[in-house]
mmCIF file of C-alpha atoms in Angstrom:
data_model
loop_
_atom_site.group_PDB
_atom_site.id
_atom_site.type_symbol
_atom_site.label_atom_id
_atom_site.label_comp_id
_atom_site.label_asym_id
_atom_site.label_seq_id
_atom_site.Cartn_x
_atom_site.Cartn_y
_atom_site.Cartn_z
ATOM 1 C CA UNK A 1 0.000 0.000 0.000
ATOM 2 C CA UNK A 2 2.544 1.954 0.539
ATOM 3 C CA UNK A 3 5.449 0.438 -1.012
ATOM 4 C CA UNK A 4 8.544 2.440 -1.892
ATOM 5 C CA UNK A 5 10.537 -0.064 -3.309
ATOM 6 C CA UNK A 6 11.403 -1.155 -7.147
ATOM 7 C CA UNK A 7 9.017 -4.244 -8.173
ATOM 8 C CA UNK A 8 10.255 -7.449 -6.425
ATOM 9 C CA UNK A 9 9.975 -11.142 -7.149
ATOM 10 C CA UNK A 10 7.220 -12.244 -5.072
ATOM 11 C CA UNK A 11 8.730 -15.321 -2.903
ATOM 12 C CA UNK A 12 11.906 -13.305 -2.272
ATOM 13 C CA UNK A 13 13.591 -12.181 0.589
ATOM 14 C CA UNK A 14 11.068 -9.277 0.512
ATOM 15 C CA UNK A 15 7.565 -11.703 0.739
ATOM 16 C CA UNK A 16 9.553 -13.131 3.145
ATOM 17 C CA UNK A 17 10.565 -10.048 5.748
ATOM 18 C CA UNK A 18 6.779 -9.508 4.832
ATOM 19 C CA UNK A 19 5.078 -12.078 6.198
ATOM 20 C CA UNK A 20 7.358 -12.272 9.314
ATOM 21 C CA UNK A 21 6.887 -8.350 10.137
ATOM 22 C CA UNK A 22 2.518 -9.001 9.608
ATOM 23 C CA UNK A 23 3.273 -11.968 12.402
ATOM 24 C CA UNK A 24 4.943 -9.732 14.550
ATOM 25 C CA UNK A 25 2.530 -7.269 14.373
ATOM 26 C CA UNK A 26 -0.388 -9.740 15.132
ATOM 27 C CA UNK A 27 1.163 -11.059 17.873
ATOM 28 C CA UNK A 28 1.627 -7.813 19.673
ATOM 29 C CA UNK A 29 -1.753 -7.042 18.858
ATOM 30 C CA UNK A 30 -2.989 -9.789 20.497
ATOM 31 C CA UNK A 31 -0.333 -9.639 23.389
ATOM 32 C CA UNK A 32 -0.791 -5.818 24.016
ATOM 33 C CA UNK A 33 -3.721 -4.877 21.953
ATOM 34 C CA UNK A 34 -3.206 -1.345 19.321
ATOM 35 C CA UNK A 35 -1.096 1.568 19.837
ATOM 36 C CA UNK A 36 0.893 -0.431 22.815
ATOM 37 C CA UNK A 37 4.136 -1.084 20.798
ATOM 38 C CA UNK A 38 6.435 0.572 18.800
ATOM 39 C CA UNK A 39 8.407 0.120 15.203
ATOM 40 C CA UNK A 40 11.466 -0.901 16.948
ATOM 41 C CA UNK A 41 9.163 -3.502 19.062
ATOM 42 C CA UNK A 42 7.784 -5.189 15.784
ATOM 43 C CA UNK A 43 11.374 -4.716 14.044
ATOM 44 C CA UNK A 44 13.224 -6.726 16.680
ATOM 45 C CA UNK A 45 10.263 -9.174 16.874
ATOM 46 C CA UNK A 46 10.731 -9.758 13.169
ATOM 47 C CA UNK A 47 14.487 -9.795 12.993
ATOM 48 C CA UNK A 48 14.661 -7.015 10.645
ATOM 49 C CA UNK A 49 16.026 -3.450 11.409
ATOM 50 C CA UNK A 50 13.912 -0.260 11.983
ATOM 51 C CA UNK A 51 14.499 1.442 9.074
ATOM 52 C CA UNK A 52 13.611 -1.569 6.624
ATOM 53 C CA UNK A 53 10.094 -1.160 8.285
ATOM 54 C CA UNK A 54 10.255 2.794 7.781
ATOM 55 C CA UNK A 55 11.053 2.357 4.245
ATOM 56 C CA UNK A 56 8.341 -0.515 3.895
ATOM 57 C CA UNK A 57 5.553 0.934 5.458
ATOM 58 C CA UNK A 58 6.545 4.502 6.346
ATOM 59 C CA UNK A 59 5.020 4.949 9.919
ATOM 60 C CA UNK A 60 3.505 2.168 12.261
ATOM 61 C CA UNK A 61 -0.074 3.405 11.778
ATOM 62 C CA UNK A 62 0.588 1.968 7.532
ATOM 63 C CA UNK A 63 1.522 -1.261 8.881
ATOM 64 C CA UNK A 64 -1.200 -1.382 10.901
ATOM 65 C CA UNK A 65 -3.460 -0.384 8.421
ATOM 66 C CA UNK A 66 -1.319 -2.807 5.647
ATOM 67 C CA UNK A 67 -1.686 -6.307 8.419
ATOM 68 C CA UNK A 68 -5.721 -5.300 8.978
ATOM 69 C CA UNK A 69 -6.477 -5.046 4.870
ATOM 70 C CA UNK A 70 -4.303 -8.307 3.987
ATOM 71 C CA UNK A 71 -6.029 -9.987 6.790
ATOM 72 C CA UNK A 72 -10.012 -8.400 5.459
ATOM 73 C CA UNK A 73 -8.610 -9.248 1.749
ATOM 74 C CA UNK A 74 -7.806 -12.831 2.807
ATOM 75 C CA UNK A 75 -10.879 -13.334 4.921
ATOM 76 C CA UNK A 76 -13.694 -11.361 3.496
ATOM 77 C CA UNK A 77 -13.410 -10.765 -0.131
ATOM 78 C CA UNK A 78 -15.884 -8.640 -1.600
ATOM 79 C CA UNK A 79 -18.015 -11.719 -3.086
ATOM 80 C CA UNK A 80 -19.114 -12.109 -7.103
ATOM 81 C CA UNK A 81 -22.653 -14.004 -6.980
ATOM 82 C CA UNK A 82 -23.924 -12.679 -9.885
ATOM 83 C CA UNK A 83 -26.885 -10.219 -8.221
ATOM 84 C CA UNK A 84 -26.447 -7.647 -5.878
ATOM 85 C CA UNK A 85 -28.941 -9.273 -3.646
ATOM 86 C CA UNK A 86 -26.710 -12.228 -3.546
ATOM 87 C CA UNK A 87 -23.452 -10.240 -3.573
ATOM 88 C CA UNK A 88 -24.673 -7.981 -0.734
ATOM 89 C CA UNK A 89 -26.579 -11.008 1.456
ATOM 90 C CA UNK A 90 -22.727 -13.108 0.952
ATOM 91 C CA UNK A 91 -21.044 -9.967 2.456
ATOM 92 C CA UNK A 92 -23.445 -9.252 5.023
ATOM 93 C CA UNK A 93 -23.679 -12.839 6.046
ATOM 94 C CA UNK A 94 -19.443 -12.923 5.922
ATOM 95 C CA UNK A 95 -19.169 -9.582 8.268
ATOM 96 C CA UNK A 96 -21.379 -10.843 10.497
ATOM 97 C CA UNK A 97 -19.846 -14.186 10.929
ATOM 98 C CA UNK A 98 -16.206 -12.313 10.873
ATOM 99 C CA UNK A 99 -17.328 -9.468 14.074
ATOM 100 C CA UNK A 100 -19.198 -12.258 16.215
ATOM 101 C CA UNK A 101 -15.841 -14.377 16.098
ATOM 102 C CA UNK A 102 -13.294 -14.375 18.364
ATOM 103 C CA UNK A 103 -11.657 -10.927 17.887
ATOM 104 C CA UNK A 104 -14.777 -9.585 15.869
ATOM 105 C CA UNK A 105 -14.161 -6.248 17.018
ATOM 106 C CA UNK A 106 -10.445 -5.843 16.073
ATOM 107 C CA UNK A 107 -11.517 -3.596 13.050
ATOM 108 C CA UNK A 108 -13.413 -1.254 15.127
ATOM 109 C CA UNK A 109 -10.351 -1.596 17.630
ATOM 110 C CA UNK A 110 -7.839 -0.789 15.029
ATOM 111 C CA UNK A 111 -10.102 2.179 13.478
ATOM 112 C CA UNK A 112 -10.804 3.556 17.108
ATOM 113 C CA UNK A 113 -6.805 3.383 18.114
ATOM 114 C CA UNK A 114 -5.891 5.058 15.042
ATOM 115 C CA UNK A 115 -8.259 8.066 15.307
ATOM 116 C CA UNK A 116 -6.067 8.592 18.038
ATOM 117 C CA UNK A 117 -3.401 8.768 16.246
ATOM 118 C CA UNK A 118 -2.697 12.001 15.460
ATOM 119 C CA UNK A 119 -2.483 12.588 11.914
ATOM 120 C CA UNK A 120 -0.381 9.571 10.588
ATOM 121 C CA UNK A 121 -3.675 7.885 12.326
ATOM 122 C CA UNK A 122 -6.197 9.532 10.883
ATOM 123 C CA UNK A 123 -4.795 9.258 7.375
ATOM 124 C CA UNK A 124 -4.009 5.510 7.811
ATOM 125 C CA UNK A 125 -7.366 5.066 9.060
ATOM 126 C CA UNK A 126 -8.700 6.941 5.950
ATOM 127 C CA UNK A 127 -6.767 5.011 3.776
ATOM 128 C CA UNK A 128 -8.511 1.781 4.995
ATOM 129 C CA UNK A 129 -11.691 2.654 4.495
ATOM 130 C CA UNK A 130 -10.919 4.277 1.424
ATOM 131 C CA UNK A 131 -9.753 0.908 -0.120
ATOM 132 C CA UNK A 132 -12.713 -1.228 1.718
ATOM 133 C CA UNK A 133 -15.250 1.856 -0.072
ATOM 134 C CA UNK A 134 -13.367 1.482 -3.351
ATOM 135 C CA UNK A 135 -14.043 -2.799 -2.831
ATOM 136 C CA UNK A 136 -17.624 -2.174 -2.281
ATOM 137 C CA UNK A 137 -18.143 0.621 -4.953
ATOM 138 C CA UNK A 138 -16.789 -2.100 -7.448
ATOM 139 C CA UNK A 139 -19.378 -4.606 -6.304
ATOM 140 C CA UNK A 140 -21.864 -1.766 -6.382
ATOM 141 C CA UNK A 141 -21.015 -0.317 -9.493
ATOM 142 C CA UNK A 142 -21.241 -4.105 -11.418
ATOM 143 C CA UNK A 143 -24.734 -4.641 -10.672
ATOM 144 C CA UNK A 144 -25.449 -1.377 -12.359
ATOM 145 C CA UNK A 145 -23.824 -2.265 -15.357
ATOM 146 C CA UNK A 146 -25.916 -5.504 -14.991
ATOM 147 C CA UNK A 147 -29.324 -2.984 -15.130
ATOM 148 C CA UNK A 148 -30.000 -3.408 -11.375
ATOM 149 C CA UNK A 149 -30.640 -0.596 -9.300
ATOM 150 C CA UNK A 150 -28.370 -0.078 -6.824
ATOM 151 C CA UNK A 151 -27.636 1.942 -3.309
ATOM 152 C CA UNK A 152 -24.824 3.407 -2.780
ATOM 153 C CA UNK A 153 -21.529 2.467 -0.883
ATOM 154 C CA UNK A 154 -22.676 4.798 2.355
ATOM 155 C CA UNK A 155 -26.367 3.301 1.927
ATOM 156 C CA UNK A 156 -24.711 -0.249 2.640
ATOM 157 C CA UNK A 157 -22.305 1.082 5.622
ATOM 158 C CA UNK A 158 -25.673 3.090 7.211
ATOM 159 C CA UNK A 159 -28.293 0.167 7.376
ATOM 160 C CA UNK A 160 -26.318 -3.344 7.136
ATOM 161 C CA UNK A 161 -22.880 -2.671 8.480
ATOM 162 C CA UNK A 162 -23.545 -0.169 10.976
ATOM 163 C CA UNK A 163 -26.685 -1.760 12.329
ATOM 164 C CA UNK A 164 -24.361 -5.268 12.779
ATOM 165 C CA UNK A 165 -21.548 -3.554 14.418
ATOM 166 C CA UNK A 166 -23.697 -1.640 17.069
ATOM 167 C CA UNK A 167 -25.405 -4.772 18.190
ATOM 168 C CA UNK A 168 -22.310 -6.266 18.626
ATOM 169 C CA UNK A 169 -21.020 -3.740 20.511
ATOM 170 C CA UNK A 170 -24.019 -3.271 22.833
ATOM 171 C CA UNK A 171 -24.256 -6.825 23.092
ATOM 172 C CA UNK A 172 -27.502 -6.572 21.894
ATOM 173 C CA UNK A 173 -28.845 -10.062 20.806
ATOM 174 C CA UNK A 174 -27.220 -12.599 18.273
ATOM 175 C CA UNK A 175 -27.039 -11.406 14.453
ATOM 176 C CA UNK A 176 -29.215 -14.299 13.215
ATOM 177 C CA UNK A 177 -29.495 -15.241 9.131
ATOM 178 C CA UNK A 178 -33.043 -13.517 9.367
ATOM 179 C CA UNK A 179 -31.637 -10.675 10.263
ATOM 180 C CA UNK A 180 -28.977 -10.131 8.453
ATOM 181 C CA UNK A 181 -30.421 -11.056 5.376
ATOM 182 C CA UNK A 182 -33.552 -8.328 6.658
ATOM 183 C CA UNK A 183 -31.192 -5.721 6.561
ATOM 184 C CA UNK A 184 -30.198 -6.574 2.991
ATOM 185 C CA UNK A 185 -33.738 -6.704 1.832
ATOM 186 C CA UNK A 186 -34.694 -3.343 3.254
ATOM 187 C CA UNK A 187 -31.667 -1.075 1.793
ATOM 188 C CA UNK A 188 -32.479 -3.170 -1.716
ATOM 189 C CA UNK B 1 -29.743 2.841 40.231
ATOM 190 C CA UNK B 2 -28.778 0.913 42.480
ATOM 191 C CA UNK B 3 -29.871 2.260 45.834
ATOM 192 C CA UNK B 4 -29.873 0.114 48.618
ATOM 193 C CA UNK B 5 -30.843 2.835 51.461
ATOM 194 C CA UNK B 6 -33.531 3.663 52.646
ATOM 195 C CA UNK B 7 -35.426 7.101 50.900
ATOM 196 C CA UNK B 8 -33.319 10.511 52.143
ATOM 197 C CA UNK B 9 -33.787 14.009 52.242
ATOM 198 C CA UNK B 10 -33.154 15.753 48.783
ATOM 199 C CA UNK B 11 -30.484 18.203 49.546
ATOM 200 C CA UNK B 12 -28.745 16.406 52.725
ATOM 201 C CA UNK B 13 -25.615 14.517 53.226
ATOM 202 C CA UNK B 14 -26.357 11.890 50.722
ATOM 203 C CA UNK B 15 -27.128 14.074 48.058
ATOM 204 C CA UNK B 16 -24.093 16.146 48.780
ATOM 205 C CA UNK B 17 -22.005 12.967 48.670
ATOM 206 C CA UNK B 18 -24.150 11.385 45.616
ATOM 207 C CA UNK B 19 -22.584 14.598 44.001
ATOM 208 C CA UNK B 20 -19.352 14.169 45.000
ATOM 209 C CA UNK B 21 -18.907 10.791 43.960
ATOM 210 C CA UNK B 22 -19.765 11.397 40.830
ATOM 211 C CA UNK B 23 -17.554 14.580 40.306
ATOM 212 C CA UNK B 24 -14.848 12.383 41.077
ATOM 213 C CA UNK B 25 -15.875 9.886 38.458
ATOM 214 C CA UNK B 26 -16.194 12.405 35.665
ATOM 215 C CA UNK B 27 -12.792 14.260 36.486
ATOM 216 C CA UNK B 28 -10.764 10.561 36.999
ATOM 217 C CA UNK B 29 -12.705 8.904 33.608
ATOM 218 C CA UNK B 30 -11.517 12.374 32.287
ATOM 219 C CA UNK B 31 -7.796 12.293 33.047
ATOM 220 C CA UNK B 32 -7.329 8.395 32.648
ATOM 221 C CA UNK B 33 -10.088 6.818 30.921
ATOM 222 C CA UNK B 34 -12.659 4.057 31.775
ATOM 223 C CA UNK B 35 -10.981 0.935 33.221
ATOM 224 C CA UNK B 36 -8.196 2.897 34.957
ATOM 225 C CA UNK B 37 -9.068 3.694 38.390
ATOM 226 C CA UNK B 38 -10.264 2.322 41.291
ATOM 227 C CA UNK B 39 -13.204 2.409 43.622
ATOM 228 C CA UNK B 40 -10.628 3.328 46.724
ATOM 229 C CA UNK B 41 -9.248 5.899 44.354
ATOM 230 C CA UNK B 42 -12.876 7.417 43.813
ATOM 231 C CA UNK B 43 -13.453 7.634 47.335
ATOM 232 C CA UNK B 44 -10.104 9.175 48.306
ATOM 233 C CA UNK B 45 -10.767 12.034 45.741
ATOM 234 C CA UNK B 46 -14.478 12.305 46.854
ATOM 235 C CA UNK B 47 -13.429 12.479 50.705
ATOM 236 C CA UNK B 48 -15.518 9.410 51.096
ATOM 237 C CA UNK B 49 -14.912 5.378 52.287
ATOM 238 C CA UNK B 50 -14.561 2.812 50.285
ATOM 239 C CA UNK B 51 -17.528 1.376 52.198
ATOM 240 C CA UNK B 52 -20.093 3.937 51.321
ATOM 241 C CA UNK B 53 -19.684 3.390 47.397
ATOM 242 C CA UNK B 54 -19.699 -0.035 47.940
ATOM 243 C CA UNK B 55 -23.134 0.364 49.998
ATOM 244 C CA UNK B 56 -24.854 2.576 47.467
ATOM 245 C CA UNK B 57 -23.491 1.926 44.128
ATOM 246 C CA UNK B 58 -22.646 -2.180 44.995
ATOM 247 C CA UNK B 59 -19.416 -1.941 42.386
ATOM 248 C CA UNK B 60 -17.602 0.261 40.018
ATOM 249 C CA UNK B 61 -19.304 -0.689 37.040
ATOM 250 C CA UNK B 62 -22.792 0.175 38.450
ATOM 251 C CA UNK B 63 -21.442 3.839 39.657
ATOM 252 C CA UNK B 64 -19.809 4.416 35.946
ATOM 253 C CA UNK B 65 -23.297 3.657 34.923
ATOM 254 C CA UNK B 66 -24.928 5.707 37.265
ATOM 255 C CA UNK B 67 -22.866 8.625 36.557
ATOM 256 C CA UNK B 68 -23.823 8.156 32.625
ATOM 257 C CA UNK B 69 -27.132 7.976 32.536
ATOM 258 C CA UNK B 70 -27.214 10.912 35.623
ATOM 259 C CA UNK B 71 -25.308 12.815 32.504
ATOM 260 C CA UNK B 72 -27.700 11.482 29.832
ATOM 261 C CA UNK B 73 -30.626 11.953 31.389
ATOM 262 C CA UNK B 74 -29.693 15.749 32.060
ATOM 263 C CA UNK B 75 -27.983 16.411 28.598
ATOM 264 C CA UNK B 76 -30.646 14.283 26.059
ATOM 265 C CA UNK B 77 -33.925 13.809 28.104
ATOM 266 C CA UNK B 78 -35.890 12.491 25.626
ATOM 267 C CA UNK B 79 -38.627 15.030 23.807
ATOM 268 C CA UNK B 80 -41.983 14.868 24.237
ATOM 269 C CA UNK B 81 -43.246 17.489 21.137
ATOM 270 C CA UNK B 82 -46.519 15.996 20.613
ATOM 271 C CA UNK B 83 -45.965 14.046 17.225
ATOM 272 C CA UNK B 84 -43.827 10.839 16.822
ATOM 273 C CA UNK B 85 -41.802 12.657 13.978
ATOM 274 C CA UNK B 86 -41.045 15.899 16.110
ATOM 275 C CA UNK B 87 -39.921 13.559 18.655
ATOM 276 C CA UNK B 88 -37.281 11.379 16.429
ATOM 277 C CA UNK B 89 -36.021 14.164 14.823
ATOM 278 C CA UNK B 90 -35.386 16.279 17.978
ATOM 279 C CA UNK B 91 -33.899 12.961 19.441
ATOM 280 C CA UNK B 92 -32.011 12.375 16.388
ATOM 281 C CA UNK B 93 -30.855 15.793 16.746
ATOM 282 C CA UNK B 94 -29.507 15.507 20.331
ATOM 283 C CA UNK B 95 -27.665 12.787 19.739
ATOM 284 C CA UNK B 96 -26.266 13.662 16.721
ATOM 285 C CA UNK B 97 -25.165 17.014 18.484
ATOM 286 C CA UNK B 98 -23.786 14.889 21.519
ATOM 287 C CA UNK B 99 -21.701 12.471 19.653
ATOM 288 C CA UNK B 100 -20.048 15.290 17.589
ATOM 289 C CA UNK B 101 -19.008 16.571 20.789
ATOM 290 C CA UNK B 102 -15.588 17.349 22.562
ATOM 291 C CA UNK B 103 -15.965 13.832 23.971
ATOM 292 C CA UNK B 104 -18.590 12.421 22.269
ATOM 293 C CA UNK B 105 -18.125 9.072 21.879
ATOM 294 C CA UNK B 106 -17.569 8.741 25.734
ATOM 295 C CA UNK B 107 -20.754 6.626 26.105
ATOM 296 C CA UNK B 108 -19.544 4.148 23.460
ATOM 297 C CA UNK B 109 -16.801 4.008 25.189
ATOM 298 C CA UNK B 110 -18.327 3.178 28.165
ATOM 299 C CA UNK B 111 -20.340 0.308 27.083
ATOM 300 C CA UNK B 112 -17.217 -0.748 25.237
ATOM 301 C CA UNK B 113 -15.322 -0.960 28.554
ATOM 302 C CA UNK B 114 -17.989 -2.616 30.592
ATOM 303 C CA UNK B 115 -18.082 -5.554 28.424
ATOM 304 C CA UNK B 116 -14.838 -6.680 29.145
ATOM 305 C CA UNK B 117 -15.066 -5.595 32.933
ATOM 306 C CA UNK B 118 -16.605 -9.519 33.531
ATOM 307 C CA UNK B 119 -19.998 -10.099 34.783
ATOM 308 C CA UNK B 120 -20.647 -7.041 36.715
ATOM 309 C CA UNK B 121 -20.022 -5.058 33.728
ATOM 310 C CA UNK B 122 -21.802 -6.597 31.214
ATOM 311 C CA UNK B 123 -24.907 -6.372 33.987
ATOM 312 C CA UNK B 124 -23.982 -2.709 34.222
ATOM 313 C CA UNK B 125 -23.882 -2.286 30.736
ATOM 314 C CA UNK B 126 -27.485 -3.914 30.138
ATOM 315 C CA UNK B 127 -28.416 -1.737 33.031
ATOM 316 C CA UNK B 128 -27.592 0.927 31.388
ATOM 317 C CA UNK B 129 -29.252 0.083 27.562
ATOM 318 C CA UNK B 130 -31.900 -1.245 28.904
ATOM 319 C CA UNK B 131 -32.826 2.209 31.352
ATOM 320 C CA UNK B 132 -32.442 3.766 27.744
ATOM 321 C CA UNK B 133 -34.303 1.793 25.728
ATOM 322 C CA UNK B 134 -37.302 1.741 27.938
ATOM 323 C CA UNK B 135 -37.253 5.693 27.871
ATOM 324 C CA UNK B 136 -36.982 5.520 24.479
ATOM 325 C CA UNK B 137 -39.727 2.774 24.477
ATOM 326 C CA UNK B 138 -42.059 5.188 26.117
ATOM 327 C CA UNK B 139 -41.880 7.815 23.682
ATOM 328 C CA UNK B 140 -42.409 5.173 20.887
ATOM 329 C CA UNK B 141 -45.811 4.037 23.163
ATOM 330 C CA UNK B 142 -47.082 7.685 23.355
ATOM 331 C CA UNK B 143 -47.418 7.634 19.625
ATOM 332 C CA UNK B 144 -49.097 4.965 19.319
ATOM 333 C CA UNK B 145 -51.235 5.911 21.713
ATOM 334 C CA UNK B 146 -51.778 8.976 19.229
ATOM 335 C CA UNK B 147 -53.048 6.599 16.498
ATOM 336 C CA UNK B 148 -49.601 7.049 14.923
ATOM 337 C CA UNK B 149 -47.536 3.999 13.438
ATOM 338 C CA UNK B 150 -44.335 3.707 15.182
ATOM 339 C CA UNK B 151 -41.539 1.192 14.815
ATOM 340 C CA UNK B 152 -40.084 -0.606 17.514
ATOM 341 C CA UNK B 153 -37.045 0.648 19.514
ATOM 342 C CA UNK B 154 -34.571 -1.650 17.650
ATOM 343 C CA UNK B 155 -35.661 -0.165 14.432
ATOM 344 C CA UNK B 156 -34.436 3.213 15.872
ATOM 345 C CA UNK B 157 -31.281 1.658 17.060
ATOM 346 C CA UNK B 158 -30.517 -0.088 13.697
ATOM 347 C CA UNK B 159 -31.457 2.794 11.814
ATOM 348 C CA UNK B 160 -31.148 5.937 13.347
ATOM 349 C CA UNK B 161 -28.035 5.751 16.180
ATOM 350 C CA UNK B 162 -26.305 2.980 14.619
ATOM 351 C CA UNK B 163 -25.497 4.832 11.146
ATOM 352 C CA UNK B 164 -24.741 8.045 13.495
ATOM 353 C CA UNK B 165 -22.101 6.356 15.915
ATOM 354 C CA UNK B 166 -20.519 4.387 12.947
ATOM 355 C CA UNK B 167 -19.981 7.221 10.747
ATOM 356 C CA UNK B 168 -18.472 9.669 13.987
ATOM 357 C CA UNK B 169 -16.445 6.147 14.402
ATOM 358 C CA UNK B 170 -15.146 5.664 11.267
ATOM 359 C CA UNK B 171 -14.864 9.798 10.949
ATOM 360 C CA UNK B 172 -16.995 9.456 7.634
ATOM 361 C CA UNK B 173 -18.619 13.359 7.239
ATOM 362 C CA UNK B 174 -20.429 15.497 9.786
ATOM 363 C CA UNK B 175 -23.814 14.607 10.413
ATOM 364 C CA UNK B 176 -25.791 17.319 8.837
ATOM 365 C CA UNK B 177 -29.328 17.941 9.785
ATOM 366 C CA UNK B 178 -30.309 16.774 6.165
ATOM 367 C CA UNK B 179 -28.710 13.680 6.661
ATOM 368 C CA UNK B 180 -29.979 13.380 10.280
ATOM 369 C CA UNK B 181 -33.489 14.484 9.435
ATOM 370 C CA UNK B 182 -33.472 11.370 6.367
ATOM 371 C CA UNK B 183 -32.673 8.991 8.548
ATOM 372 C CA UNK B 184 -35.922 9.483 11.049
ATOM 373 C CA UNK B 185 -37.756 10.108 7.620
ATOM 374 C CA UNK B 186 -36.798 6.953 5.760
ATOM 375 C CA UNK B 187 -37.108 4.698 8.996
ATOM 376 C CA UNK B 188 -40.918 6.344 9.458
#
C-alpha cells in the first residue's frame, strides 16, 4: 500500500521479511492490543532493522493499516454471486460471521486506536476505508452495469454494516441469518 | 440505580455525597479513561470510604453507569413534542449534536469498557441500555397511543443511532441535519 521499493519477485527475501513483520505485528496485537508497541518492538520481533520497516511501510499506523487489509482481503473478499442481492446477502452474512468471532471487534479496535493517532492515524485510518469503499463501490457499481438498481456504498455502511456492528457492541442479541439477510432486503 | 438505602432528604448529606462521587468519576474517567481507576481511588478524591460506594453503588461498574445515565438523562432527556416525527427528529438531533461533541463518543466508550469488565459489567452495561431503551420505548408508546404507526425501539437503534455512531467512528462526514433528518424520515 505503501510500497517504496522497485518491483520485487514475489517469494523473495522481501515476501519473506513480509510475512514475518505481519506476524509480529499480530502477535503484539494480540499480546498488548493497538497503539501499545512501537516500530522498533515489531522490528526486533521480526528480525529485521527499523528502518527496513520505515522504508516498507513509512510509519507504524501503515503497517497497521497494511496487516488489517491483507487480513479483510484474505478473509472477506468482496463476493461475485452474480446479483447484488446475492453479492450484498454473501457480504453481510461474511461480516457478520467475521465481528461475532473471536476478535470480531479488532476492526473497530484498530479504526478507534488510530483516530487517536494524530495525523499519521487519521490518514491511515482513511486510507482503509478508502480501499474497503473502493471494494464495495466495485461490487456496487457491477450490478449497475448488470441494469440493477443499486444503493450506494454509504447506503450499505448506514443500514447493514452499521446496524451489525452496534449490536455487537451493545451486546444486543445474536445477528441471526433472518436478520442479516432483513437488513439486505430493506436497503435493496 | 442501584440504591440500597432507605429514601433521604433531597439536599442532605447523601445528596451532597451522591454529588461528590460522581464529580470524582467524571474528572478521573476524564484524566485516565474508563478501566483505569479504582473504587478506593474514587473515594479518596471524593473524601468518602470505600464502604459507602460499595453500599450505594454495589461496584464500580454500576457507579460508571450511574454517573452516565445521571449525565444522559440531564444532557438528552428524551422530547416529548406531541408528534412521533417531532420527537425522532429532535432525538435524532440531540444525539447527533452529543456524539459530535468534545468527547462524544464517551458513552460508546463506556459500554465498550464494561463488556470486558466480567460479569458485573456486562450487567452494568445492560443496566444501562436497557434504562435507555425503555425511555426511548415510552416515547415510541405515546405515539401509538396517538393513532400514529411507530416502529419498535430496535428499528431506531438499527437505523437511526447505529449509522450516526458508525460514521463519527469511522470519521466518515459530519452529520448534517439533512442527513440526520433522512434517517428518522426513511425509517418512518
Amino acid at each position: 500500500m505503501n510500497e517504496r521499493q522497485p518491483a520485487r519477485r514475489p517469494g523473495g527475501r522481501s515476501a519473506r521479511v513480509g510475512a514475518e513483520v505481519h506476524q509480529a505485528v499480530t502477535d503484539l496485537i494480540s499480546e498488548r492490543g493497538y497503539g501499545n508497541f512501537t516500530v522498533g518492538e515489531v522490528a526486533a520481533r521480526a528480525g529485521v532493522a527499523d528502518s527496513s520497516i520505515y522504508r516498507r511501510w513509512g510509519s507504524l499506523e501503515s503497517l497497521l493499516t497494511d496487516v488489517a487489509l491483507t487480513r479483510l482481503n484474505a478473509q472477506s473478499p468482496m463476493p461475485d454471486t452474480g446479483s447484488l442481492a446475492g453479492d450484498l446477502r454473501a457480504y453481510a452474512a461474511n461480516v457478520a460471521r467475521e465481528i461475532t468471532g473471536p476478535d470480531g471487534l479488532a476492526l473497530l479496535r484498530l479504526v478507534i486506536a488510530l483516530s487517536s493517532m494524530g495525523q499519521q492515524g487519521l490518514q491511515a485510518r482513511d486510507d482503509l476505508l478508502d480501499e474497503r469503499t473502493r471494494q464495495l463501490q466495485s461490487m456496487l457499481d457491477r450490478a449497475r452495469e448488470r441494469g440493477e438498481p443499486a444503493p450506494d456504498a454509504f447506503g450499505v455502511l448506514d443500514h447493514i454494516l452499521a446496524p451489525m456492528y452496534i449490536r455487537v457492541l451493545l451486546g444486543r442479541g445474536p445477528l441471526t441469518p433472518d436478520y442479516v439477510d432483513g437488513l439486505v432486503d430493506r436497503l435493496l
